[in-house]
Amino acid sequence: ASADRFARSGSRISVVNDWMRSQPSRKLLRTDDAGSSSGDIAPWMAEDIQAMAATSLPDGKGEQTHIDKLVITTKAQDTLQAYWSVRASLNSKSTVVLLQNGMGTYEAIQREFYPSPQQHQRELASEIPTFIIGTNANGCLRVPDEEFTTHHTAMVSCQFAVRPSLLNPPPPLPLSALDMLATLSSLPLGTTITNWSDLHLQLLLKLAANAVISPVTALTGCRNGYLAPLPQDSSRQCADASYYESMRSYLSSACAEIAAVYARAYPYLHGELTVQTIEEYVSRIAYSSARNRSSMLQDIAAGRQTEAEWINGYVVRLGQQHGVPTPVNTLLYTLVKLKEAARYHTTYE
């Protein structure tokens, strides 16, 4: 249905660079017309885009052409289904880019489609694509009545890295991976190509920020700035004078729990993922995105499934694997899942 709507709308994708409104030096990218004294920002458009629904049979016999380069930007909970729908078109010459919130989608794909690569190396050597993992800090917004238009609200950065292969020895990068890395590095999105160890650190910090900020905003209906109170603003923002102390206590407890999980799961990163480092990072994200509505809050408001399974759920599972209790994240995860389920029940006065 989405592909049909896209075709009827003119097969066009538009990006409005709203972030340029705060960049006076970008005047050349504005278009002045007689009806506007200030001028509008010219949208970037890609036309004649072919869109179709992927169809693949469960036994992998779907007749599809080979896919050299695939970018998956679905919600984390939809990634496995999206990958399954085109798996028949992928092989060792393919490159797949994963760009989701949270963590664990790559591992889920490996478990589901390529189990025990060390034991089945010969069989899987021709099947497993090269994977590139990405993280995006740019701000984007989609307006309900502009389904195929994205508003680029904040220019920040994107990072990408090749995920080390589970095969031993690892195969050389296919040509599709080199082409994809070149394409990604040329994107005007503050993009950098880095190594996996550096990106993994950034992903863990981002996971911590999402795990601390997103569920609270989803449960309270507040913007991210709710978790970034200033001492002098506490009495003004909330009638409860202990608001600031309560929020700082929550941030400290949540960050300390995540740091304890990371210390056991990734001891080689212990010096870079201290409680102080994580808390400072989370606070900085809350301040810098104070006016934003987290994607988890937007999902709850729209009655959609959230990515809690891949954010707080991931922290909980990681803690269980390494014997670290996670009461804060367990509670947050449970409350968000209850909030999701509430949409199926009628509230009686």
Coordinates of C-alpha atoms in Angstrom, one line a residue:
A1 CA 0.0 0.0 0.0
S2 CA 2.8 2.4 0.8
A3 CA 4.5 1.6 -2.6
D4 CA 1.2 2.3 -4.3
R5 CA 0.8 5.6 -2.5
F6 CA 4.3 6.6 -3.5
A7 CA 3.7 5.9 -7.1
R8 CA 0.4 7.9 -7.1
S9 CA 2.3 10.8 -5.4
G10 CA 4.7 11.2 -8.3
S11 CA 7.5 8.8 -7.2
R12 CA 9.3 11.6 -5.6
I13 CA 11.3 11.9 -2.4
S14 CA 11.8 15.4 -0.9
V15 CA 14.1 16.6 1.8
V16 CA 13.6 20.1 3.2
N17 CA 16.8 21.4 4.9
D18 CA 15.2 23.3 7.7
W19 CA 18.5 23.4 9.6
M20 CA 19.7 26.0 7.1
R21 CA 17.4 28.6 8.6
S22 CA 19.9 29.0 11.3
Q23 CA 22.8 29.2 8.9
P24 CA 22.9 32.8 7.3
S25 CA 25.9 31.8 5.2
R26 CA 23.7 29.4 3.3
K27 CA 21.7 32.1 1.5
L28 CA 22.7 30.8 -1.9
L29 CA 20.5 27.7 -1.1
R30 CA 17.5 29.9 -0.6
T31 CA 15.0 30.7 -3.3
D32 CA 13.4 34.2 -3.3
D33 CA 10.1 34.7 -4.9
A34 CA 7.7 37.7 -5.2
G35 CA 5.4 36.3 -2.6
S36 CA 8.1 35.9 0.1
S37 CA 10.2 38.6 1.6
S38 CA 12.6 36.2 3.3
G39 CA 12.7 33.4 0.8
D40 CA 12.1 29.7 1.2
I41 CA 14.7 26.9 1.4
A42 CA 14.8 25.0 -1.8
P43 CA 14.0 21.3 -1.1
W44 CA 16.3 18.6 -2.4
M45 CA 14.3 16.2 -4.5
A46 CA 14.9 12.8 -6.1
E47 CA 12.4 11.9 -8.8
D48 CA 11.4 8.8 -10.8
I49 CA 12.2 6.6 -7.9
Q50 CA 11.1 3.0 -8.4
A51 CA 9.4 1.5 -5.2
M52 CA 8.0 -2.0 -4.8
A53 CA 7.1 -4.3 -2.0
A54 CA 9.6 -7.0 -1.5
T55 CA 8.3 -10.5 -2.0
S56 CA 10.3 -13.6 -0.9
L57 CA 9.1 -17.1 -0.1
P58 CA 9.9 -18.7 3.2
D59 CA 12.0 -21.3 1.5
G60 CA 14.1 -18.7 -0.2
K61 CA 12.9 -19.5 -3.7
G62 CA 11.5 -16.1 -4.5
E63 CA 12.5 -14.9 -7.9
Q64 CA 14.4 -11.7 -7.3
T65 CA 17.4 -10.0 -8.9
H66 CA 20.7 -9.9 -7.0
I67 CA 21.0 -6.9 -4.6
D68 CA 24.6 -5.5 -4.4
K69 CA 23.9 -2.8 -1.9
L70 CA 21.1 -2.7 0.6
V71 CA 20.3 -0.1 3.3
I72 CA 17.8 -1.0 6.0
T73 CA 16.4 1.9 7.9
T74 CA 13.3 0.3 9.4
K75 CA 12.4 0.4 13.1
A76 CA 14.6 -2.1 15.0
Q77 CA 11.6 -4.4 15.6
D78 CA 10.9 -4.6 11.9
T79 CA 14.5 -5.3 10.8
L80 CA 14.4 -9.1 10.8
Q81 CA 11.2 -9.1 8.7
A82 CA 12.7 -6.6 6.3
Y83 CA 15.8 -8.7 5.9
W84 CA 13.9 -11.9 5.5
S85 CA 11.9 -10.3 2.6
V86 CA 15.0 -9.9 0.5
R87 CA 17.4 -12.5 1.8
A88 CA 17.1 -14.6 -1.4
S89 CA 18.7 -11.7 -3.3
L90 CA 21.7 -11.4 -1.0
N91 CA 25.0 -13.3 -0.9
S92 CA 28.7 -12.8 -0.1
K93 CA 29.0 -10.2 -2.8
S94 CA 26.3 -8.0 -1.2
T95 CA 26.7 -5.2 1.4
V96 CA 24.0 -4.4 3.9
V97 CA 23.9 -1.2 5.9
L98 CA 22.0 -1.3 9.2
L99 CA 20.8 2.0 10.7
Q100 CA 18.5 1.5 13.7
N101 CA 18.0 2.8 17.2
G102 CA 19.2 0.5 20.0
M103 CA 21.4 -2.5 19.6
G104 CA 21.1 -6.2 18.7
T105 CA 19.7 -6.2 15.2
Y106 CA 22.9 -7.4 13.7
E107 CA 23.2 -10.2 16.2
A108 CA 19.5 -11.1 15.6
I109 CA 20.1 -11.4 11.9
Q110 CA 23.1 -13.6 12.5
R111 CA 21.2 -15.9 14.8
E112 CA 18.2 -16.2 12.6
F113 CA 19.8 -16.6 9.2
Y114 CA 23.5 -17.6 9.7
P115 CA 23.7 -19.7 12.9
S116 CA 27.0 -21.1 14.0
P117 CA 29.2 -19.7 11.2
Q118 CA 32.4 -21.3 12.6
Q119 CA 30.8 -24.8 12.3
H120 CA 29.2 -24.1 8.9
Q121 CA 31.9 -21.9 7.5
R122 CA 32.1 -23.6 4.1
E123 CA 28.3 -23.5 3.5
L124 CA 27.9 -19.9 4.7
A125 CA 31.0 -18.4 3.1
S126 CA 29.1 -17.7 -0.1
E127 CA 25.9 -16.5 1.7
I128 CA 26.9 -14.0 4.4
P129 CA 27.0 -10.4 3.1
T130 CA 29.3 -7.7 4.4
F131 CA 27.6 -5.6 7.1
I132 CA 28.1 -1.9 7.7
I133 CA 26.7 -0.5 11.0
G134 CA 25.7 3.1 11.2
T135 CA 24.6 5.6 13.8
N136 CA 22.9 8.9 13.0
A137 CA 22.7 12.0 15.2
N138 CA 21.0 14.3 12.6
G139 CA 17.6 15.6 13.5
C140 CA 14.7 14.6 11.1
L141 CA 11.0 15.2 11.2
R142 CA 8.2 13.9 9.0
V143 CA 4.9 15.8 8.8
P144 CA 1.8 13.6 8.7
D145 CA 0.3 15.1 5.5
E146 CA 3.7 15.0 3.7
E147 CA 4.3 11.2 3.7
F148 CA 7.3 11.2 1.4
T149 CA 8.9 14.5 2.5
T150 CA 11.5 14.6 5.3
H151 CA 12.5 17.8 7.2
H152 CA 16.2 17.8 8.1
T153 CA 16.0 19.8 11.3
A154 CA 19.5 19.5 12.7
M155 CA 22.8 19.0 11.0
V156 CA 25.0 16.9 13.3
S157 CA 26.8 13.7 12.2
C158 CA 26.6 10.2 10.9
Q159 CA 29.2 7.4 11.6
F160 CA 29.6 4.1 9.8
A161 CA 31.9 1.2 10.2
V162 CA 32.3 -2.3 8.7
R163 CA 31.3 -5.0 11.2
P164 CA 34.0 -7.6 11.5
S165 CA 33.1 -10.9 9.9
L166 CA 32.2 -13.9 12.0
L167 CA 34.0 -16.1 9.5
N168 CA 37.6 -17.1 10.2
P169 CA 39.7 -16.0 8.4
P170 CA 37.5 -13.0 7.4
P171 CA 36.9 -12.7 3.7
P172 CA 38.1 -9.7 1.7
L173 CA 35.7 -6.8 1.3
P174 CA 33.6 -7.1 -1.8
L175 CA 33.5 -4.3 -4.4
S176 CA 30.0 -3.5 -3.2
A177 CA 31.3 -2.6 0.2
L178 CA 34.0 -0.3 -1.1
D179 CA 31.4 1.4 -3.3
M180 CA 29.0 1.7 -0.4
L181 CA 31.6 3.2 1.9
A182 CA 32.5 5.7 -0.8
T183 CA 28.9 6.7 -1.2
L184 CA 28.3 7.0 2.5
S185 CA 31.4 9.1 3.0
S186 CA 30.2 11.6 0.3
L187 CA 26.8 12.2 2.0
P188 CA 26.3 15.8 3.2
L189 CA 25.3 14.7 6.6
G190 CA 28.5 15.2 8.6
T191 CA 29.4 11.6 7.7
T192 CA 32.6 9.8 8.8
I193 CA 33.8 6.3 8.2
T194 CA 35.5 4.9 11.2
N195 CA 36.7 1.5 12.6
W196 CA 34.4 -0.9 14.4
S197 CA 35.9 -0.4 17.9
D198 CA 35.4 3.4 17.8
L199 CA 31.9 3.0 16.4
H200 CA 31.0 0.4 19.0
L201 CA 31.9 2.8 21.8
Q202 CA 29.7 5.5 20.2
L203 CA 26.8 3.0 19.9
L204 CA 27.1 2.0 23.5
L205 CA 27.0 5.6 24.6
K206 CA 24.0 6.3 22.4
L207 CA 22.3 3.2 23.7
A208 CA 22.8 4.5 27.3
A209 CA 21.3 7.9 26.3
N210 CA 18.3 6.2 24.6
A211 CA 17.8 3.8 27.6
V212 CA 17.8 6.7 30.1
I213 CA 15.9 9.4 28.2
S214 CA 13.4 7.7 25.8
P215 CA 11.3 5.6 28.3
V216 CA 10.8 8.5 30.7
T217 CA 9.7 10.8 27.9
A218 CA 7.4 8.1 26.6
L219 CA 5.8 7.5 30.0
T220 CA 5.5 11.1 31.0
G221 CA 4.6 12.6 27.5
C222 CA 7.4 15.2 28.0
R223 CA 10.2 16.3 25.7
N224 CA 13.8 15.4 26.2
G225 CA 14.4 18.6 28.2
Y226 CA 12.4 17.1 31.0
L227 CA 15.5 15.1 32.0
A228 CA 17.8 18.2 31.8
P229 CA 16.5 20.4 34.6
L230 CA 18.6 23.3 35.8
P231 CA 18.8 23.9 39.6
Q232 CA 17.5 27.4 39.3
D233 CA 14.6 26.3 37.2
S234 CA 13.3 23.5 39.4
S235 CA 10.7 25.5 41.2
R236 CA 9.6 27.2 38.0
Q237 CA 9.3 23.9 36.0
C238 CA 7.6 21.8 38.6
A239 CA 5.6 22.5 41.7
D240 CA 7.6 19.9 43.5
A241 CA 10.7 21.6 44.9
S242 CA 12.5 18.3 44.8
Y243 CA 12.2 17.9 41.0
Y244 CA 15.8 18.6 40.3
E245 CA 17.1 16.3 43.0
S246 CA 14.8 13.5 42.0
M247 CA 15.8 13.8 38.3
R248 CA 19.5 13.9 39.1
S249 CA 19.0 10.8 41.4
Y250 CA 17.3 9.0 38.6
L251 CA 20.0 9.9 36.1
S252 CA 22.7 8.8 38.5
S253 CA 21.1 5.4 39.3
A254 CA 20.2 4.6 35.7
C255 CA 23.7 5.5 34.4
A256 CA 25.4 3.6 37.2
E257 CA 23.4 0.5 36.3
I258 CA 24.3 0.7 32.6
A259 CA 28.0 1.3 33.5
A260 CA 28.0 -1.8 35.7
V261 CA 26.6 -3.9 32.8
Y262 CA 29.1 -2.5 30.4
A263 CA 32.0 -3.1 32.8
R264 CA 31.1 -6.8 32.9
A265 CA 30.2 -7.2 29.2
Y266 CA 33.0 -5.0 27.8
P267 CA 35.9 -4.9 30.3
Y268 CA 38.3 -3.6 27.7
L269 CA 36.1 -0.4 27.5
H270 CA 35.8 0.1 31.2
G271 CA 38.0 3.1 31.3
E272 CA 35.9 4.8 28.6
L273 CA 32.5 3.8 29.9
T274 CA 32.7 5.0 33.5
V275 CA 29.6 6.2 35.4
Q276 CA 30.8 9.8 35.1
T277 CA 31.4 9.5 31.3
I278 CA 28.0 8.0 30.7
E279 CA 26.1 10.4 32.9
E280 CA 27.8 13.4 31.3
Y281 CA 27.0 12.1 27.8
V282 CA 23.4 11.4 28.7
S283 CA 23.0 14.9 30.3
R284 CA 24.6 16.5 27.2
I285 CA 22.2 14.7 24.9
A286 CA 19.2 15.7 27.0
Y287 CA 20.3 19.4 27.0
S288 CA 21.1 19.5 23.3
S289 CA 17.8 17.8 22.3
A290 CA 15.7 19.5 24.9
R291 CA 13.0 20.5 22.5
N292 CA 12.8 17.1 20.7
R293 CA 10.2 14.4 21.2
S294 CA 11.9 11.1 21.4
S295 CA 11.0 8.5 18.8
M296 CA 9.7 6.3 21.7
L297 CA 7.4 9.1 22.8
Q298 CA 6.2 9.5 19.2
D299 CA 5.6 5.8 18.8
I300 CA 3.5 5.7 22.0
A301 CA 1.5 8.8 20.9
A302 CA 0.8 7.2 17.5
G303 CA -0.2 3.8 19.0
R304 CA 2.8 2.0 17.5
Q305 CA 5.2 -0.6 18.9
T306 CA 8.3 1.0 20.4
E307 CA 11.9 0.0 20.1
A308 CA 12.1 -0.7 23.9
E309 CA 13.0 -4.3 23.1
W310 CA 16.2 -3.1 21.5
I311 CA 17.0 -0.4 24.0
N312 CA 16.2 -1.1 27.6
G313 CA 15.4 -4.7 26.7
Y314 CA 18.9 -5.0 25.3
V315 CA 20.5 -3.7 28.5
V316 CA 18.4 -6.1 30.6
R317 CA 19.4 -9.1 28.4
L318 CA 23.1 -8.0 28.5
G319 CA 22.9 -7.8 32.3
Q320 CA 21.4 -11.3 32.5
Q321 CA 24.1 -12.7 30.3
H322 CA 26.8 -11.3 32.6
G323 CA 25.1 -11.7 36.0
V324 CA 24.5 -8.0 36.6
P325 CA 21.1 -7.0 38.1
T326 CA 19.2 -4.3 36.1
P327 CA 16.2 -3.2 38.3
V328 CA 16.0 0.3 36.8
N329 CA 16.0 -0.9 33.1
T330 CA 13.8 -3.8 33.9
L331 CA 11.2 -1.5 35.4
L332 CA 11.4 1.0 32.6
Y333 CA 11.1 -1.8 30.0
T334 CA 8.1 -3.3 31.7
L335 CA 6.3 0.1 32.1
V336 CA 6.8 1.0 28.4
K337 CA 5.5 -2.5 27.3
L338 CA 2.5 -2.0 29.5
K339 CA 2.0 1.5 28.0
E340 CA 2.1 -0.1 24.5
A341 CA -0.4 -2.8 25.5
A342 CA -2.8 -0.2 27.0
R343 CA -3.8 0.9 23.5
Y344 CA -5.7 -2.4 23.1
H345 CA -7.9 -1.8 26.1
T346 CA -10.8 0.5 26.6
T347 CA -10.7 2.8 29.6
Y348 CA -14.0 3.0 31.5
E349 CA -14.9 6.0 33.5

